Coordinates of C-alpha atoms in Angstrom, one line a residue:
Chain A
X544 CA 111.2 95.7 92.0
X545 CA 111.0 99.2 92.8
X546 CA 110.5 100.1 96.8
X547 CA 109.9 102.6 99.0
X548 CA 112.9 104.0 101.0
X549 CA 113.3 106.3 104.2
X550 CA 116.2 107.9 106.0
X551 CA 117.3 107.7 108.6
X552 CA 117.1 104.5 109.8
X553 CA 117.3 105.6 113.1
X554 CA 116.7 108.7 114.9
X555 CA 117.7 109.7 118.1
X556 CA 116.8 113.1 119.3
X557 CA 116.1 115.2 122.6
X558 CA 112.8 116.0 123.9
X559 CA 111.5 119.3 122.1
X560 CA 113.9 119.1 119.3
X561 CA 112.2 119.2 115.8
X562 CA 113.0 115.7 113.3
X563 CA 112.3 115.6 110.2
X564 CA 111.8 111.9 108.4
X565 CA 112.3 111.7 104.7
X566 CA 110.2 109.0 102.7
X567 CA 110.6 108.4 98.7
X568 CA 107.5 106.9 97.8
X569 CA 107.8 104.3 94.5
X570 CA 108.0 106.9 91.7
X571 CA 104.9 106.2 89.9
X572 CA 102.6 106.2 92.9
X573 CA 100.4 109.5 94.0
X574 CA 99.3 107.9 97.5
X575 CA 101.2 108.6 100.8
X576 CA 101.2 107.6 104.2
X577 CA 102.5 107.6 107.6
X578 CA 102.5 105.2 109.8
X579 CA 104.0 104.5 113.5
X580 CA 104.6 101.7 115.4
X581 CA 105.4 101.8 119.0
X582 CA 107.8 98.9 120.2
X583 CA 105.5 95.8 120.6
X584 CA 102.9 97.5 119.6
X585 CA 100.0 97.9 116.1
X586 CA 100.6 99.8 113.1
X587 CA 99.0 102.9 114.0
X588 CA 97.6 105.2 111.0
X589 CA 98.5 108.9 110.7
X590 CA 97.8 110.4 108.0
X591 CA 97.4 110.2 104.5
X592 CA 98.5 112.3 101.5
X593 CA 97.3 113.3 98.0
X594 CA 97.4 115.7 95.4
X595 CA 99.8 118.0 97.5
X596 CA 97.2 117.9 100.5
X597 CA 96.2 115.9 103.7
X598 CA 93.8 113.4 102.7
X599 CA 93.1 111.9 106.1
X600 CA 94.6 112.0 109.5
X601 CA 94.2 110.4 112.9
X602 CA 93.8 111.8 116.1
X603 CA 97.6 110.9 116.5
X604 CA 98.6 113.3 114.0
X605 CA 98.0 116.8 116.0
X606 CA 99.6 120.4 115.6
X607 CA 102.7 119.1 116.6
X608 CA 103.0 116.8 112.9
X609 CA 102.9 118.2 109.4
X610 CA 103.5 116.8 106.1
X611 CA 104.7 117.9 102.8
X612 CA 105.8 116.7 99.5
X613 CA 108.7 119.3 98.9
X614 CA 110.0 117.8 95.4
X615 CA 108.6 115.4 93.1
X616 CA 109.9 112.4 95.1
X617 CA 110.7 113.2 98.7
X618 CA 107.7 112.8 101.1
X619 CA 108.9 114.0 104.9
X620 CA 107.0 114.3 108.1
X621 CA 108.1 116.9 110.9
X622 CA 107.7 116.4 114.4
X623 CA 108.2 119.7 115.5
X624 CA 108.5 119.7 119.4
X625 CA 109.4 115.9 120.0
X626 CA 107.9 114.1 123.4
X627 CA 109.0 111.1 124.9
X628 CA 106.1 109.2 123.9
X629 CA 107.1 109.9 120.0
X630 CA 109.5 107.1 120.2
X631 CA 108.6 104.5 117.9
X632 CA 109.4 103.0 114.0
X633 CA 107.8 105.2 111.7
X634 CA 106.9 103.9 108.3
X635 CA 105.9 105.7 104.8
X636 CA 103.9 104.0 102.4
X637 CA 102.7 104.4 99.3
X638 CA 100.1 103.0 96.5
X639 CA 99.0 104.0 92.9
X640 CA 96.4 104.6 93.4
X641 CA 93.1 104.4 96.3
X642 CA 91.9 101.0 96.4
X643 CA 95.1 99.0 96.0
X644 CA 98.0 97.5 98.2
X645 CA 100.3 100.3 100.2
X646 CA 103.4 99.8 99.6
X647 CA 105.4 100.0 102.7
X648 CA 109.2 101.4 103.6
X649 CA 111.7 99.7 105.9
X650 CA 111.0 102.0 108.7
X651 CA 112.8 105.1 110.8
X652 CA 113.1 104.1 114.2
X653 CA 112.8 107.4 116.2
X654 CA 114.0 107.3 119.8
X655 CA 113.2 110.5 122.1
X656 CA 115.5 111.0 125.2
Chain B
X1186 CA 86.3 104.5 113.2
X1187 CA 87.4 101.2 112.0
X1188 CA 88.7 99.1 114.9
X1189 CA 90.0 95.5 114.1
X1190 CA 90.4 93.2 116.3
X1191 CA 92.5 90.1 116.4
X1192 CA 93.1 86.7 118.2
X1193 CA 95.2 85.2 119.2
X1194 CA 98.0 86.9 120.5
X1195 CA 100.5 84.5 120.9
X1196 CA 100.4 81.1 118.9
X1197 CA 103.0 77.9 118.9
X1198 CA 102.6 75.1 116.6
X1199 CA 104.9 72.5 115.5
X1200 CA 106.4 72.2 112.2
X1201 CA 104.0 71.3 109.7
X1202 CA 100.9 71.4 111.8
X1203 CA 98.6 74.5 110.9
X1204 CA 98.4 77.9 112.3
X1205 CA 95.2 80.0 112.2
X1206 CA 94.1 83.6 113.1
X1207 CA 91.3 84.9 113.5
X1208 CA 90.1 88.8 113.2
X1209 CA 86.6 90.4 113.3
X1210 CA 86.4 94.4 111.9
X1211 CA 83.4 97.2 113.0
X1212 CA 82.8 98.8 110.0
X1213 CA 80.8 97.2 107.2
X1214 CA 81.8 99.5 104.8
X1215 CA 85.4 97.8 104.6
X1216 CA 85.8 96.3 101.6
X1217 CA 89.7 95.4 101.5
X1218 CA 91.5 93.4 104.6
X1219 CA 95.1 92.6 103.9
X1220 CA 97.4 90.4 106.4
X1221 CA 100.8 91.4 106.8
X1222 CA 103.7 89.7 107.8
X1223 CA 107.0 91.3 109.7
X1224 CA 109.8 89.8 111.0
X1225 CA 111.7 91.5 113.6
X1226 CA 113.0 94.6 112.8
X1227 CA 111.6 94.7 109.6
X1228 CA 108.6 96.3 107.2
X1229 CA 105.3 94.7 107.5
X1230 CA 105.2 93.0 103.9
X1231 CA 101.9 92.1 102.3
X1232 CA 101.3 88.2 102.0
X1233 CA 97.7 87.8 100.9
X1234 CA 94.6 90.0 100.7
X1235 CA 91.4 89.5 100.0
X1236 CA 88.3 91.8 98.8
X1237 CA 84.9 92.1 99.7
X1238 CA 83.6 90.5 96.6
X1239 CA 85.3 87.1 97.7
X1240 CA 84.7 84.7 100.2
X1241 CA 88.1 83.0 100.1
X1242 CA 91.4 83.2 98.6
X1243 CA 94.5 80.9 98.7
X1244 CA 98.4 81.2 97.7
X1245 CA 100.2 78.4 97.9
X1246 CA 100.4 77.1 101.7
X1247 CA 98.3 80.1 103.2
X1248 CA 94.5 81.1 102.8
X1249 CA 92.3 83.5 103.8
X1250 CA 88.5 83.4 104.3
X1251 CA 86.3 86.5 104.6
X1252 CA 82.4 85.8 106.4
X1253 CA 81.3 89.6 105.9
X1254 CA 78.0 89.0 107.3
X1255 CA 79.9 88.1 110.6
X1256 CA 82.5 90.9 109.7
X1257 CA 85.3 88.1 110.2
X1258 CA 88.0 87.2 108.3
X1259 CA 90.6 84.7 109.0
X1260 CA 94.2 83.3 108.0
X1261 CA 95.1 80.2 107.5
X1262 CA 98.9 78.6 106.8
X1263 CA 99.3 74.5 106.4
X1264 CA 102.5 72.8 106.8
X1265 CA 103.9 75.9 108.6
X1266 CA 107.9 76.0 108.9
X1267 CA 110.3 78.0 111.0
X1268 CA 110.7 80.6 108.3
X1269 CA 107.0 81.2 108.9
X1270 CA 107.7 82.5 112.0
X1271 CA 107.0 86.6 112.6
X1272 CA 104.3 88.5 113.7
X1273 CA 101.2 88.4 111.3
X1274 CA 99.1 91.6 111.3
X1275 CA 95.7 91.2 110.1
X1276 CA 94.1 95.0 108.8
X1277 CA 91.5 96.6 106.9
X1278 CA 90.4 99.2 104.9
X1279 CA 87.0 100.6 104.2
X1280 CA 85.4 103.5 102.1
X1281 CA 85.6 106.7 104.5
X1282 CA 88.3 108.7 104.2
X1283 CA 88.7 107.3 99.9
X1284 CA 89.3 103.8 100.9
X1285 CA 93.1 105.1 102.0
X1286 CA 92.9 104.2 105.5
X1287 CA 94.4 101.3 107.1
X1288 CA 93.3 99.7 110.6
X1289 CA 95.2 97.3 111.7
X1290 CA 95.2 94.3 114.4
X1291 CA 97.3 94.1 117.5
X1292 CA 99.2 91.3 115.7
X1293 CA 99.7 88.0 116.2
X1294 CA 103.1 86.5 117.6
X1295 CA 103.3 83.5 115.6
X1296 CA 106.5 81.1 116.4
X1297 CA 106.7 77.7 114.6
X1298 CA 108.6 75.0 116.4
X1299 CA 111.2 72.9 114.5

């Protein structure tokens, strides 16, 4: 059963530093997503992709995130000036289309020191 | 926005007695409300969903019922065992934004005792 993937699996990185976390949605789907979960915490939304533009983002996702789809199967978000309070498991997911399940990946865990 | 929330927190149950949780959503224009399950460490994985257009489903040992004139929806697992312990994340999605969305619940620590 095809599955979505991310690397790393964990991130560590210095405060202001820039990460970049690489998602390959399932190949047929044209829905992506970002999610975060800080330790103990919900799975926060932040934003959501199609047709090579934002569809939707939370107030989470501010200047200091941006998305792209660089190829025809990577999907990466960028933190660009990382804070402490970026440390969480980040998760892609993905879906065929609106309407039906996401489709999540195992998770980057990004830790900020 | 969307906000979801869910009860209990924290729930213990023996082996084989029956575990329940319970979440209520805002907006009535949610049509969709999946419950995930993750076990430490891992993805939250999809274990049964339900759409607006039903009032229950079932799969097996676990069930969900949706009430959306109360906007509640609940989960329901019989004969629980110790695999069935993880955290259970109820969620749903509604039409703004495309119906992409996903809200979820503060997530239910569920621990089954052998």
């Amino acid at each position: 059963e095809p599955e979505v993937t991310q690397t790393p699996s964990h991130q560590v990185t210095q405060m202001g530093q820039e990460v970049i976390l690489r998602c390959v949605p399932i190949s047929n789907h044209l829905y992506f997503y970002w999610y975060r979960q800080i330790l103990g915490q919900k799975v926060e939304f932040l934003v959501s992709f199609y047709n090579n533009e934002i569809s939707e983002k939370s107030e989470i996702f501010d200047d200091q995130f941006s998305v792209e789809r660089p190829d025809g199967s990577n999907f990466t978000l960028k933190i660009r000036s990382t804070k402490l309070e970026d440390s969480a498991m980040y998760f892609c997911a993905s879906t065929i289309d609106r309407g039906y399940e996401q489709y999540f990946g195992p998770g980057t865990r990004l830790t900020v020191t | 926005g969307e906000n979801v929330e869910q009860h209990p927190s924290t729930l213990s149950v023996q082996e084989g007695d029956s575990a329940v949780i319970k979440c209520t959503y805002s907006d009535s224009a949610s049509n969709y409300f999946p419950w995930y399950k993750q076990e430490l460490g891992k993805r939250p994985q999809l274990i049964i969903d339900i759409r607006s257009n039903v009032g229950e489903k079932k799969d097996q040992r676990i069930a969900v019922t949706l009430n959306k004139t109360a906007k509640h929806f609940s989960l329901h697992i019989t004969e629980t065992q110790p695999e069935d312990s993880a955290v259970y994340f109820c969620a749903a999605r509604g039409a703004r934004g495309g119906y992409q969305k996903v809200t979820f619940g503060i997530g239910t620590k569920l621990q089954v005792i052998p």
